[in-house]
């Protein structure tokens, strides 16, 4: 105990030297772990010095504001002008292990932290939009007050790979100082209070609130409970806009056209950005369809999660972004959304794949879905005639599941069920590995029932402009 007090005093005395860009062990909230972290920002709140830290080997969603007693300054590394660290006991950490979703650049030297900048979500958006429009239009200026109908902020629906459609990105050198820090403390959505994981470009007036209040049906946001109450008196929606294309028991899916329901689509993307890292900023929701999954009760259809999908994808993507809202996570809804996306692909008679890169949690969920779906088929194969061994080709697995060939192959490789032999893939039916994979079948209770899907695919290429 005594030693702890001595240590704490020692740490506190030296925290004055802790500046942005420093790396040092920082205690993780609710644990006794002290992983290496980088200080991204420093601020004083009521005379208490607070530090915004990123844990080097962990996903950005764990980034946090901590007080000085979370810092172990004995092992501090100071930033050098060339961007490297000056060590005082610790070597530069390797970015291995952990659940790192993506690597991040270290703090640029000579650039002050976000707290000193006047840059904010709307300014950032305006800048990005101006960039796209060749500085012809200025959107940030015409922000409406938040208790008037939503100005429908530009959106961020798709993951990060720069693709042909992507006309701009939030992640530029200058913008990154701001976008890499969480800017929203809390949201209230229906009966849930949710702590955001990442930056989202909500307007400045929202960012300064302790909580943003979001209408769970139309997804418009308000800066106070009072404002939301006023909104709810006028808002008649009790389900997402668009067509209900699936219903089984309490689960429904609504299809929303990003062109026809722009405000909803944009607000959905903004909400999703709070939980999706490294999203490219899309200005335009027109090229996307949104499939929103809801759970119904006497009060209405409550959003659980969604995925977006390009109307036309030259790369066979059948999902652009996918999200289960945090209160519903780890209950099987993610796999249900994924299953639904493949069900749509089956109706289209195509194979499909999620847009890359996948997040850490996205990869876990897809791996789990692919492994289970493929092993379930392999375990239930029947021989074509008696006495023969059952046979199946990779192409047949693709046709049956609508999973794209490369994902089938990577899953089989991951499960050690495939070998490359004399220029061909050969399946190795390792029963133990397959059984292991489907052992949690009973746990996976939620499934899509194709009979409950009422949907005809559209050929968007024939429609000229969506
Ligand atoms: N830690 C460890 N494992 C996890 C976690 C977690 N935090 N969350 C989910 N998993 C595992 C589950 O255990 C499960 O594995 P199992 O089938 O072997 O038991 C698997 O991932 C899927 O779990 P579900 O309950 O079906 O999925 P969930 O409803 O939690 O949704 C999703 C998964 C959509 C990825 C969710 O975590 C999410 O919304 N994350 C934030 C947004 C995101 O990263 N989206 C994917 C981006 S990639 C893209 O958009 C194409
Ligand atoms: Zn509403």
Short mmCIF file of C-alpha atoms and ligand atoms in Angstrom, two decimals:
data_model
loop_
_atom_site.label_atom_id
_atom_site.label_comp_id
_atom_site.label_asym_id
_atom_site.label_seq_id
_atom_site.Cartn_x
_atom_site.Cartn_y
_atom_site.Cartn_z
CA UNK A 1 0.00 0.00 0.00
CA UNK A 2 2.77 2.34 1.06
CA UNK A 3 4.65 1.64 -2.11
CA UNK A 4 1.58 2.45 -4.16
CA UNK A 5 1.34 5.93 -2.63
CA UNK A 6 5.01 6.62 -3.22
CA UNK A 7 4.67 5.49 -6.83
CA UNK A 8 1.59 7.59 -7.41
CA UNK A 9 3.32 10.71 -6.12
CA UNK A 10 6.27 9.96 -8.29
CA UNK A 11 4.05 9.64 -11.36
CA UNK A 12 2.10 12.80 -10.55
CA UNK A 13 5.17 14.96 -10.14
CA UNK A 14 6.34 14.17 -13.59
CA UNK A 15 3.07 14.35 -15.53
CA UNK A 16 3.76 18.02 -16.31
CA UNK A 17 6.21 16.79 -18.94
CA UNK A 18 3.62 14.56 -20.62
CA UNK A 19 2.80 16.10 -23.96
CA UNK A 20 1.05 14.94 -27.11
CA UNK A 21 3.02 12.27 -28.89
CA UNK A 22 4.54 10.79 -25.70
CA UNK A 23 4.29 7.06 -25.21
CA UNK A 24 4.09 5.46 -21.80
CA UNK A 25 2.32 2.65 -19.93
CA UNK A 26 -1.25 3.66 -19.09
CA UNK A 27 -3.65 1.72 -16.94
CA UNK A 28 -6.68 0.45 -18.77
CA UNK A 29 -9.96 1.36 -17.11
CA UNK A 30 -11.45 -1.41 -14.94
CA UNK A 31 -8.30 -3.53 -15.25
CA UNK A 32 -4.89 -3.80 -13.65
CA UNK A 33 -3.22 -3.85 -17.08
CA UNK A 34 -0.74 -1.14 -18.07
CA UNK A 35 -0.27 -1.43 -21.84
CA UNK A 36 1.81 1.05 -23.79
CA UNK A 37 -0.24 4.01 -25.00
CA UNK A 38 0.28 7.20 -26.95
CA UNK A 39 -0.95 10.54 -25.66
CA UNK A 40 -3.04 12.15 -28.39
CA UNK A 41 -4.28 15.17 -26.51
CA UNK A 42 -3.98 16.95 -23.17
CA UNK A 43 -6.52 19.28 -21.58
CA UNK A 44 -7.35 20.82 -18.21
CA UNK A 45 -10.84 20.29 -16.87
CA UNK A 46 -11.58 22.19 -13.62
CA UNK A 47 -7.85 22.25 -12.84
CA UNK A 48 -7.50 18.53 -13.44
CA UNK A 49 -5.15 17.54 -16.22
CA UNK A 50 -6.69 14.94 -18.53
CA UNK A 51 -4.93 12.89 -21.22
CA UNK A 52 -6.52 11.35 -24.30
CA UNK A 53 -4.66 8.09 -24.90
CA UNK A 54 -4.56 5.43 -27.58
CA UNK A 55 -3.43 1.96 -26.47
CA UNK A 56 -0.91 0.99 -29.13
CA UNK A 57 -1.81 -2.65 -29.59
CA UNK A 58 -5.55 -2.27 -29.20
CA UNK A 59 -8.44 -1.10 -31.27
CA UNK A 60 -9.16 2.61 -31.28
CA UNK A 61 -12.52 2.10 -29.62
CA UNK A 62 -10.64 1.67 -26.32
CA UNK A 63 -9.10 5.16 -26.59
CA UNK A 64 -10.01 7.15 -23.53
CA UNK A 65 -9.58 10.34 -21.49
CA UNK A 66 -7.70 9.45 -18.32
CA UNK A 67 -6.39 11.39 -15.34
CA UNK A 68 -2.74 11.47 -14.32
CA UNK A 69 -2.98 8.56 -11.89
CA UNK A 70 -3.48 6.30 -14.90
CA UNK A 71 -0.02 7.21 -16.26
CA UNK A 72 3.28 5.52 -15.42
CA UNK A 73 5.73 8.27 -16.30
CA UNK A 74 8.78 6.25 -15.26
CA UNK A 75 8.87 4.62 -18.67
CA UNK A 76 7.93 7.58 -20.82
CA UNK A 77 9.20 7.95 -24.38
CA UNK A 78 9.19 11.49 -25.73
CA UNK A 79 8.35 12.28 -29.34
CA UNK A 80 11.24 13.35 -31.57
CA UNK A 81 11.03 15.86 -34.36
CA UNK A 82 11.29 13.10 -36.95
CA UNK A 83 8.20 11.44 -35.45
CA UNK A 84 10.05 8.60 -33.72
CA UNK A 85 10.17 8.12 -29.97
CA UNK A 86 13.06 8.78 -27.61
CA UNK A 87 13.06 5.77 -25.31
CA UNK A 88 13.64 5.86 -21.60
CA UNK A 89 13.42 2.21 -20.89
CA UNK A 90 10.92 0.79 -23.35
CA UNK A 91 11.64 -0.27 -26.85
CA UNK A 92 9.33 0.81 -29.66
CA UNK A 93 6.36 -1.54 -29.48
CA UNK A 94 5.52 -3.92 -32.25
CA UNK A 95 2.00 -3.78 -33.58
CA UNK A 96 1.29 -7.43 -33.18
CA UNK A 97 -1.37 -9.32 -31.28
CA UNK A 98 -4.25 -7.60 -29.54
CA UNK A 99 -7.34 -6.81 -31.47
CA UNK A 100 -5.95 -3.98 -33.50
CA UNK A 101 -8.34 -3.11 -36.27
CA UNK A 102 -5.98 -0.88 -38.15
CA UNK A 103 -2.69 0.85 -37.58
CA UNK A 104 -2.57 4.53 -36.94
CA UNK A 105 0.02 7.17 -37.69
CA UNK A 106 1.75 8.60 -34.63
CA UNK A 107 0.92 12.14 -33.64
CA UNK A 108 2.38 14.60 -36.08
CA UNK A 109 4.93 16.77 -34.36
CA UNK A 110 4.42 20.46 -34.16
CA UNK A 111 0.68 20.07 -34.59
CA UNK A 112 -1.36 20.89 -31.56
CA UNK A 113 -4.02 18.48 -30.35
CA UNK A 114 -7.66 18.62 -31.27
CA UNK A 115 -8.55 20.53 -28.14
CA UNK A 116 -6.61 23.53 -29.40
CA UNK A 117 -8.06 23.47 -32.86
CA UNK A 118 -11.18 25.18 -33.95
CA UNK A 119 -11.83 22.33 -36.35
CA UNK A 120 -15.01 20.41 -35.63
CA UNK A 121 -17.29 17.91 -37.28
CA UNK A 122 -19.22 20.33 -39.45
CA UNK A 123 -16.15 22.34 -40.42
CA UNK A 124 -14.47 19.11 -41.35
CA UNK A 125 -17.40 18.03 -43.43
CA UNK A 126 -17.59 21.38 -45.11
CA UNK A 127 -13.88 21.16 -45.90
CA UNK A 128 -14.23 17.67 -47.29
CA UNK A 129 -17.25 18.58 -49.36
CA UNK A 130 -15.57 21.70 -50.67
CA UNK A 131 -12.62 19.57 -51.66
CA UNK A 132 -14.91 17.35 -53.66
CA UNK A 133 -16.79 20.19 -55.24
CA UNK A 134 -13.65 22.02 -56.25
CA UNK A 135 -14.52 24.60 -53.60
CA UNK A 136 -17.64 25.66 -55.43
CA UNK A 137 -20.09 25.10 -52.58
CA UNK A 138 -19.90 25.80 -48.91
CA UNK A 139 -22.09 23.57 -46.82
CA UNK A 140 -20.73 24.14 -43.31
CA UNK A 141 -22.13 27.69 -43.31
CA UNK A 142 -25.72 26.74 -43.72
CA UNK A 143 -26.03 24.52 -40.71
CA UNK A 144 -29.49 24.77 -39.24
CA UNK A 145 -30.13 24.84 -35.52
CA UNK A 146 -30.60 21.34 -34.21
CA UNK A 147 -34.21 21.70 -33.13
CA UNK A 148 -35.38 22.44 -36.61
CA UNK A 149 -35.76 19.49 -38.95
CA UNK A 150 -32.41 17.82 -39.51
CA UNK A 151 -30.10 19.37 -42.08
CA UNK A 152 -29.27 15.83 -43.14
CA UNK A 153 -25.52 15.77 -42.79
CA UNK A 154 -23.41 14.26 -45.50
CA UNK A 155 -22.77 10.66 -44.84
CA UNK A 156 -20.17 7.99 -44.38
CA UNK A 157 -21.68 4.70 -45.40
CA UNK A 158 -18.94 2.56 -46.76
CA UNK A 159 -15.70 1.05 -45.56
CA UNK A 160 -12.34 2.34 -46.28
CA UNK A 161 -10.80 0.90 -49.38
CA UNK A 162 -10.40 3.62 -51.90
CA UNK A 163 -12.62 2.41 -54.69
CA UNK A 164 -13.79 3.95 -57.90
CA UNK A 165 -16.87 5.47 -56.30
CA UNK A 166 -15.13 6.98 -53.39
CA UNK A 167 -14.68 10.61 -54.02
CA UNK A 168 -13.15 11.75 -50.78
CA UNK A 169 -11.96 10.70 -47.41
CA UNK A 170 -12.06 11.97 -43.87
CA UNK A 171 -8.64 10.58 -43.21
CA UNK A 172 -6.34 13.24 -44.53
CA UNK A 173 -3.21 14.35 -42.69
CA UNK A 174 -4.72 17.48 -41.19
CA UNK A 175 -8.18 16.08 -40.59
CA UNK A 176 -6.77 13.05 -38.85
CA UNK A 177 -5.77 15.07 -35.78
CA UNK A 178 -9.46 15.59 -35.18
CA UNK A 179 -11.08 12.49 -36.58
CA UNK A 180 -8.96 10.09 -34.62
CA UNK A 181 -10.46 11.31 -31.35
CA UNK A 182 -13.96 10.46 -30.22
CA UNK A 183 -16.02 13.61 -30.27
CA UNK A 184 -19.40 12.47 -28.95
CA UNK A 185 -19.71 11.46 -25.32
CA UNK A 186 -23.03 9.67 -25.38
CA UNK A 187 -26.10 9.10 -27.52
CA UNK A 188 -29.61 8.23 -26.48
CA UNK A 189 -31.49 6.10 -28.96
CA UNK A 190 -34.90 4.88 -27.89
CA UNK A 191 -34.43 3.24 -24.51
CA UNK A 192 -30.69 2.85 -24.92
CA UNK A 193 -27.83 5.09 -23.83
CA UNK A 194 -24.79 4.19 -25.87
CA UNK A 195 -21.17 5.31 -25.60
CA UNK A 196 -19.74 5.92 -29.08
CA UNK A 197 -16.56 4.16 -30.20
CA UNK A 198 -15.19 6.52 -32.85
CA UNK A 199 -15.40 10.01 -34.30
CA UNK A 200 -18.50 10.98 -36.29
CA UNK A 201 -18.97 14.34 -38.02
CA UNK A 202 -22.05 15.56 -36.15
CA UNK A 203 -22.43 19.34 -36.17
CA UNK A 204 -20.46 21.37 -33.65
CA UNK A 205 -23.44 22.23 -31.48
CA UNK A 206 -24.07 18.50 -30.96
CA UNK A 207 -20.47 17.71 -30.14
CA UNK A 208 -20.53 19.96 -27.09
CA UNK A 209 -23.52 18.26 -25.50
CA UNK A 210 -23.17 15.62 -22.80
CA UNK A 211 -25.56 13.49 -24.85
CA UNK A 212 -27.13 13.55 -28.30
CA UNK A 213 -30.78 12.51 -28.43
CA UNK A 214 -31.72 10.55 -31.52
CA UNK A 215 -35.22 9.65 -32.68
CA UNK A 216 -35.05 5.86 -32.98
CA UNK A 217 -37.48 5.84 -35.91
CA UNK A 218 -36.36 8.62 -38.28
CA UNK A 219 -32.83 8.93 -36.76
CA UNK A 220 -32.92 12.74 -36.61
CA UNK A 221 -30.75 14.05 -33.82
CA UNK A 222 -31.45 16.70 -31.19
CA UNK A 223 -29.27 18.37 -28.61
CA UNK A 224 -31.57 17.95 -25.60
CA UNK A 225 -34.26 15.70 -24.25
CA UNK A 226 -36.75 18.58 -24.53
CA UNK A 227 -35.97 19.08 -28.22
CA UNK A 228 -36.41 15.37 -28.84
CA UNK A 229 -39.74 15.36 -26.98
CA UNK A 230 -40.93 18.18 -29.25
CA UNK A 231 -39.75 16.20 -32.26
CA UNK A 232 -41.50 13.02 -31.11
CA UNK A 233 -44.81 14.88 -30.91
CA UNK A 234 -44.51 15.60 -34.64
CA UNK A 235 -42.77 12.45 -35.84
CA UNK A 236 -45.24 9.83 -37.00
CA UNK A 237 -42.76 7.16 -37.98
CA UNK A 238 -42.82 3.97 -35.96
CA UNK A 239 -40.56 2.02 -38.30
CA UNK A 240 -37.81 2.84 -40.76
CA UNK A 241 -39.00 4.30 -44.07
CA UNK A 242 -38.99 2.11 -47.18
CA UNK A 243 -40.50 -1.32 -47.71
CA UNK A 244 -40.73 -4.06 -45.15
CA UNK A 245 -39.37 -6.96 -47.19
CA UNK A 246 -39.01 -9.56 -44.46
CA UNK A 247 -40.88 -10.44 -41.29
CA UNK A 248 -40.61 -13.47 -39.09
CA UNK A 249 -41.84 -13.32 -35.52
CA UNK A 250 -40.45 -10.07 -34.10
CA UNK A 251 -37.69 -9.56 -36.67
CA UNK A 252 -38.28 -7.39 -39.75
CA UNK A 253 -36.05 -6.01 -42.49
CA UNK A 254 -36.78 -2.74 -44.28
CA UNK A 255 -35.22 -1.85 -47.62
CA UNK A 256 -34.41 1.84 -47.94
CA UNK A 257 -33.29 3.46 -51.15
CA UNK A 258 -30.52 5.99 -50.42
CA UNK A 259 -31.87 8.22 -53.19
CA UNK A 260 -35.51 8.19 -52.15
CA UNK A 261 -34.92 8.48 -48.40
CA UNK A 262 -31.82 10.59 -48.37
CA UNK A 263 -32.27 12.22 -44.96
CA UNK A 264 -32.83 8.87 -43.27
CA UNK A 265 -29.92 7.24 -45.10
CA UNK A 266 -27.60 10.08 -44.20
CA UNK A 267 -28.61 10.06 -40.55
CA UNK A 268 -28.14 6.29 -40.48
CA UNK A 269 -24.63 6.64 -41.88
CA UNK A 270 -23.80 9.32 -39.35
CA UNK A 271 -25.04 7.12 -36.52
CA UNK A 272 -23.13 4.12 -37.90
CA UNK A 273 -19.92 6.13 -38.12
CA UNK A 274 -19.88 6.25 -34.32
CA UNK A 275 -19.14 2.51 -34.37
CA UNK A 276 -17.25 2.12 -37.63
CA UNK A 277 -13.64 3.20 -37.85
CA UNK A 278 -11.78 4.47 -40.89
CA UNK A 279 -14.85 5.09 -42.95
CA UNK A 280 -14.51 6.94 -46.15
CA UNK A 281 -16.76 9.93 -46.33
CA UNK A 282 -19.45 9.44 -48.91
CA UNK A 283 -21.28 12.54 -49.94
CA UNK A 284 -23.98 10.75 -51.67
CA UNK A 285 -26.23 7.93 -50.50
CA UNK A 286 -27.93 7.58 -53.93
CA UNK A 287 -25.87 4.55 -55.04
CA UNK A 288 -26.79 2.53 -51.94
CA UNK A 289 -29.61 0.46 -50.57
CA UNK A 290 -29.90 0.10 -46.80
CA UNK A 291 -31.29 -2.98 -45.13
CA UNK A 292 -32.39 -2.10 -41.61
CA UNK A 293 -33.18 -4.92 -39.20
CA UNK A 294 -35.71 -4.16 -36.48
CA UNK A 295 -37.35 -5.83 -33.52
CA UNK A 296 -41.01 -5.03 -33.03
CA UNK A 297 -42.99 -4.45 -29.83
CA UNK A 298 -46.12 -2.48 -28.97
CA UNK A 299 -44.22 0.82 -29.36
CA UNK A 300 -42.88 0.18 -32.82
CA UNK A 301 -40.06 -1.33 -34.87
CA UNK A 302 -36.79 -0.69 -33.06
CA UNK A 303 -33.55 -0.58 -35.04
CA UNK A 304 -31.13 -3.37 -34.11
CA UNK A 305 -28.62 -3.08 -36.94
CA UNK A 306 -28.27 -2.65 -40.68
CA UNK A 307 -26.10 -3.17 -43.68
CA UNK A 308 -25.69 -1.06 -46.76
CA UNK A 309 -25.22 -2.39 -50.26
CA UNK A 310 -24.24 -0.77 -53.53
CA UNK A 311 -26.99 -0.92 -56.13
CA UNK A 312 -24.35 -1.93 -58.62
CA UNK A 313 -21.02 -3.35 -57.56
CA UNK A 314 -18.33 -4.07 -60.11
CA UNK A 315 -16.47 -6.08 -57.47
CA UNK A 316 -19.39 -8.30 -56.41
CA UNK A 317 -19.71 -6.68 -53.02
CA UNK A 318 -22.97 -7.61 -51.37
CA UNK A 319 -22.33 -5.57 -48.22
CA UNK A 320 -20.68 -2.18 -47.96
CA UNK A 321 -21.07 -1.51 -44.22
CA UNK A 322 -22.58 -3.68 -41.53
CA UNK A 323 -23.43 -2.81 -37.96
CA UNK A 324 -25.17 -4.25 -34.94
CA UNK A 325 -25.85 -1.47 -32.45
CA UNK A 326 -23.82 -2.14 -29.26
CA UNK A 327 -26.76 -3.01 -26.95
CA UNK A 328 -27.66 -5.85 -29.33
CA UNK A 329 -24.17 -7.16 -30.04
CA UNK A 330 -22.93 -10.70 -29.32
CA UNK A 331 -26.42 -12.13 -29.47
CA UNK A 332 -26.24 -13.51 -33.01
CA UNK A 333 -27.75 -10.48 -34.81
CA UNK A 334 -24.51 -9.83 -36.71
CA UNK A 335 -24.61 -13.31 -38.23
CA UNK A 336 -28.31 -12.82 -38.94
CA UNK A 337 -27.54 -9.65 -40.90
CA UNK A 338 -24.79 -11.50 -42.77
CA UNK A 339 -27.12 -14.42 -43.50
CA UNK A 340 -29.70 -11.98 -44.85
CA UNK A 341 -27.12 -10.38 -47.15
CA UNK A 342 -26.33 -13.81 -48.64
CA UNK A 343 -30.02 -14.62 -48.92
CA UNK A 344 -30.41 -11.51 -51.10
CA UNK A 345 -27.44 -12.67 -53.21
CA UNK A 346 -29.10 -16.08 -53.61
CA UNK A 347 -32.27 -14.37 -54.87
CA UNK A 348 -30.06 -12.44 -57.31
CA UNK A 349 -28.38 -15.66 -58.39
CA UNK A 350 -24.93 -14.24 -57.63
CA UNK A 351 -22.09 -14.77 -55.22
CA UNK A 352 -21.07 -11.83 -53.09
CA UNK A 353 -18.52 -10.66 -50.56
CA UNK A 354 -18.26 -7.87 -47.98
CA UNK A 355 -16.32 -4.78 -48.94
CA UNK A 356 -12.74 -4.79 -47.65
CA UNK A 357 -11.03 -4.17 -45.35
CA UNK A 358 -13.12 -5.77 -42.64
CA UNK A 359 -12.88 -4.46 -39.11
CA UNK A 360 -11.60 -6.79 -36.39
CA UNK A 361 -15.15 -7.60 -35.29
CA UNK A 362 -16.34 -7.78 -38.90
CA UNK A 363 -13.69 -10.40 -39.66
CA UNK A 364 -14.61 -12.45 -36.57
CA UNK A 365 -18.28 -12.43 -37.51
CA UNK A 366 -17.74 -13.25 -41.20
CA UNK A 367 -15.22 -15.99 -40.35
CA UNK A 368 -17.71 -17.51 -37.97
CA UNK A 369 -20.58 -17.30 -40.50
CA UNK A 370 -18.52 -18.69 -43.39
CA UNK A 371 -16.99 -21.52 -41.33
CA UNK A 372 -20.30 -22.61 -39.94
CA UNK A 373 -22.18 -22.41 -43.25
CA UNK A 374 -19.53 -24.33 -45.17
CA UNK A 375 -18.99 -27.01 -42.52
CA UNK A 376 -22.73 -27.51 -42.22
CA UNK A 377 -22.82 -28.35 -45.95
CA UNK A 378 -19.77 -30.61 -45.78
CA UNK A 379 -21.13 -32.51 -42.79
CA UNK A 380 -24.46 -33.12 -44.49
CA UNK A 381 -23.26 -34.23 -47.93
CA UNK A 382 -24.94 -37.32 -49.36
CA UNK A 383 -23.29 -39.68 -51.86
CA UNK A 384 -24.85 -39.58 -55.34
CA UNK A 385 -25.14 -43.37 -55.36
CA UNK A 386 -24.83 -46.05 -52.74
CA UNK A 387 -21.35 -47.12 -51.77
CA UNK A 388 -19.79 -43.98 -53.21
CA UNK A 389 -18.11 -41.25 -51.27
CA UNK A 390 -19.97 -37.94 -51.23
CA UNK A 391 -18.39 -35.38 -53.55
CA UNK A 392 -18.55 -31.64 -53.76
CA UNK A 393 -16.62 -28.92 -55.59
CA UNK A 394 -15.74 -25.46 -54.37
CA UNK A 395 -17.93 -23.99 -57.10
CA UNK A 396 -20.87 -26.01 -55.80
CA UNK A 397 -20.30 -24.64 -52.30
CA UNK A 398 -20.28 -21.13 -53.80
CA UNK A 399 -23.54 -21.77 -55.65
CA UNK A 400 -25.26 -23.21 -52.60
CA UNK A 401 -24.20 -20.43 -50.25
CA UNK A 402 -23.64 -17.41 -52.53
CA UNK A 403 -20.32 -16.98 -50.72
CA UNK A 404 -17.66 -15.78 -53.15
CA UNK A 405 -15.01 -18.32 -54.13
CA UNK A 406 -12.08 -16.52 -52.50
CA UNK A 407 -13.96 -16.42 -49.17
CA UNK A 408 -14.80 -20.14 -49.42
CA UNK A 409 -11.16 -20.96 -50.12
CA UNK A 410 -9.82 -18.70 -47.35
CA UNK A 411 -12.28 -20.23 -44.87
CA UNK A 412 -11.31 -23.78 -45.83
CA UNK A 413 -7.65 -22.79 -45.52
CA UNK A 414 -8.29 -21.24 -42.14
CA UNK A 415 -9.96 -24.46 -40.99
CA UNK A 416 -7.18 -26.57 -42.50
CA UNK A 417 -9.68 -28.35 -44.73
CA UNK A 418 -7.96 -27.73 -48.05
CA UNK A 419 -4.69 -28.48 -49.78
CA UNK A 420 -3.25 -27.28 -53.04
CA UNK A 421 -2.15 -30.38 -54.95
CA UNK A 422 -0.94 -30.63 -58.56
CA UNK A 423 -2.46 -27.30 -59.50
CA UNK A 424 -5.82 -28.05 -57.86
CA UNK A 425 -7.51 -27.49 -54.57
CA UNK A 426 -8.32 -30.71 -52.75
CA UNK A 427 -10.73 -30.79 -49.84
CA UNK A 428 -9.62 -32.70 -46.78
CA UNK A 429 -12.71 -33.71 -44.86
CA UNK A 430 -11.33 -33.60 -41.36
CA UNK A 431 -14.39 -34.57 -39.41
CA UNK A 432 -13.11 -33.39 -36.09
CA UNK A 433 -12.37 -29.90 -37.41
CA UNK A 434 -15.82 -29.72 -39.01
CA UNK A 435 -17.60 -30.98 -35.91
CA UNK A 436 -15.67 -28.50 -33.85
CA UNK A 437 -16.87 -25.77 -36.14
CA UNK A 438 -20.55 -26.59 -35.91
CA UNK A 439 -20.56 -27.63 -32.28
CA UNK A 440 -22.27 -24.38 -31.33
CA UNK A 441 -25.10 -24.96 -33.78
CA UNK A 442 -27.71 -24.90 -31.00
CA UNK A 443 -26.32 -21.61 -29.76
CA UNK A 444 -26.92 -20.07 -33.18
CA UNK A 445 -30.66 -19.77 -32.84
CA UNK A 446 -31.49 -16.86 -35.09
CA UNK A 447 -31.80 -17.76 -38.76
CA UNK A 448 -33.30 -16.21 -41.86
CA UNK A 449 -36.29 -18.02 -43.25
CA UNK A 450 -36.21 -17.48 -47.04
CA UNK A 451 -39.98 -18.06 -47.20
CA UNK A 452 -40.49 -14.83 -45.26
CA UNK A 453 -38.47 -12.74 -47.71
CA UNK A 454 -40.72 -10.91 -50.17
CA UNK A 455 -38.33 -9.30 -52.55
CA UNK A 456 -37.49 -9.15 -56.22
CA UNK A 457 -34.03 -7.98 -57.18
CA UNK A 458 -33.84 -4.96 -59.47
CA UNK A 459 -31.42 -4.69 -62.35
CA UNK A 460 -30.01 -1.26 -61.56
CA UNK A 461 -27.84 -1.19 -64.67
CA UNK A 462 -30.99 -0.92 -66.78
CA UNK A 463 -32.33 2.02 -64.82
CA UNK A 464 -29.98 4.68 -66.08
CA UNK A 465 -29.47 6.91 -63.11
CA UNK A 466 -30.68 5.15 -59.96
N1 LIG B 1 -15.17 -9.87 -28.95
C1 LIG B 1 -14.97 -11.15 -29.36
N2 LIG B 1 -15.79 -11.79 -30.22
C2 LIG B 1 -16.85 -11.10 -30.69
C3 LIG B 1 -17.13 -9.77 -30.30
C4 LIG B 1 -16.24 -9.16 -29.38
N3 LIG B 1 -16.44 -7.91 -28.95
N4 LIG B 1 -18.26 -9.35 -30.93
C5 LIG B 1 -18.68 -10.38 -31.69
N5 LIG B 1 -17.82 -11.43 -31.53
C6 LIG B 1 -17.91 -12.74 -32.18
C7 LIG B 1 -19.02 -13.53 -31.55
O1 LIG B 1 -18.59 -14.27 -30.44
C8 LIG B 1 -19.45 -14.41 -32.69
O2 LIG B 1 -18.61 -15.54 -32.80
P1 LIG B 1 -19.23 -17.03 -32.73
O3 LIG B 1 -20.23 -17.07 -33.86
O4 LIG B 1 -18.04 -17.88 -32.98
O5 LIG B 1 -19.86 -17.17 -31.39
C9 LIG B 1 -19.23 -13.53 -33.92
O6 LIG B 1 -18.28 -12.57 -33.53
C10 LIG B 1 -20.50 -12.88 -34.41
O7 LIG B 1 -21.28 -12.52 -33.33
P2 LIG B 1 -22.75 -11.95 -33.53
O8 LIG B 1 -23.40 -11.85 -32.18
O9 LIG B 1 -23.46 -12.71 -34.58
O10 LIG B 1 -22.42 -10.50 -34.11
P3 LIG B 1 -22.77 -9.07 -33.51
O11 LIG B 1 -24.24 -8.87 -33.44
O12 LIG B 1 -22.00 -8.84 -32.28
O13 LIG B 1 -22.26 -8.14 -34.71
C11 LIG B 1 -20.65 -6.87 -35.87
C12 LIG B 1 -21.00 -8.25 -35.29
C13 LIG B 1 -21.71 -6.44 -36.87
C14 LIG B 1 -19.30 -6.92 -36.57
C15 LIG B 1 -20.58 -5.88 -34.65
O14 LIG B 1 -19.51 -6.24 -33.82
C16 LIG B 1 -20.45 -4.44 -35.04
O15 LIG B 1 -21.41 -3.80 -35.42
N6 LIG B 1 -19.22 -3.87 -34.90
C17 LIG B 1 -18.98 -2.48 -35.17
C18 LIG B 1 -19.03 -2.18 -36.65
C19 LIG B 1 -18.15 -3.10 -37.45
O16 LIG B 1 -16.98 -3.31 -37.12
N7 LIG B 1 -18.71 -3.63 -38.55
C20 LIG B 1 -18.01 -4.49 -39.50
C21 LIG B 1 -17.18 -3.65 -40.39
S1 LIG B 1 -16.65 -4.50 -41.82
C22 LIG B 1 -17.85 -4.12 -42.99
O17 LIG B 1 -18.62 -3.25 -42.74
C23 LIG B 1 -17.91 -4.86 -44.27
ZN1 LIG B 2 -38.45 11.00 -35.70
#
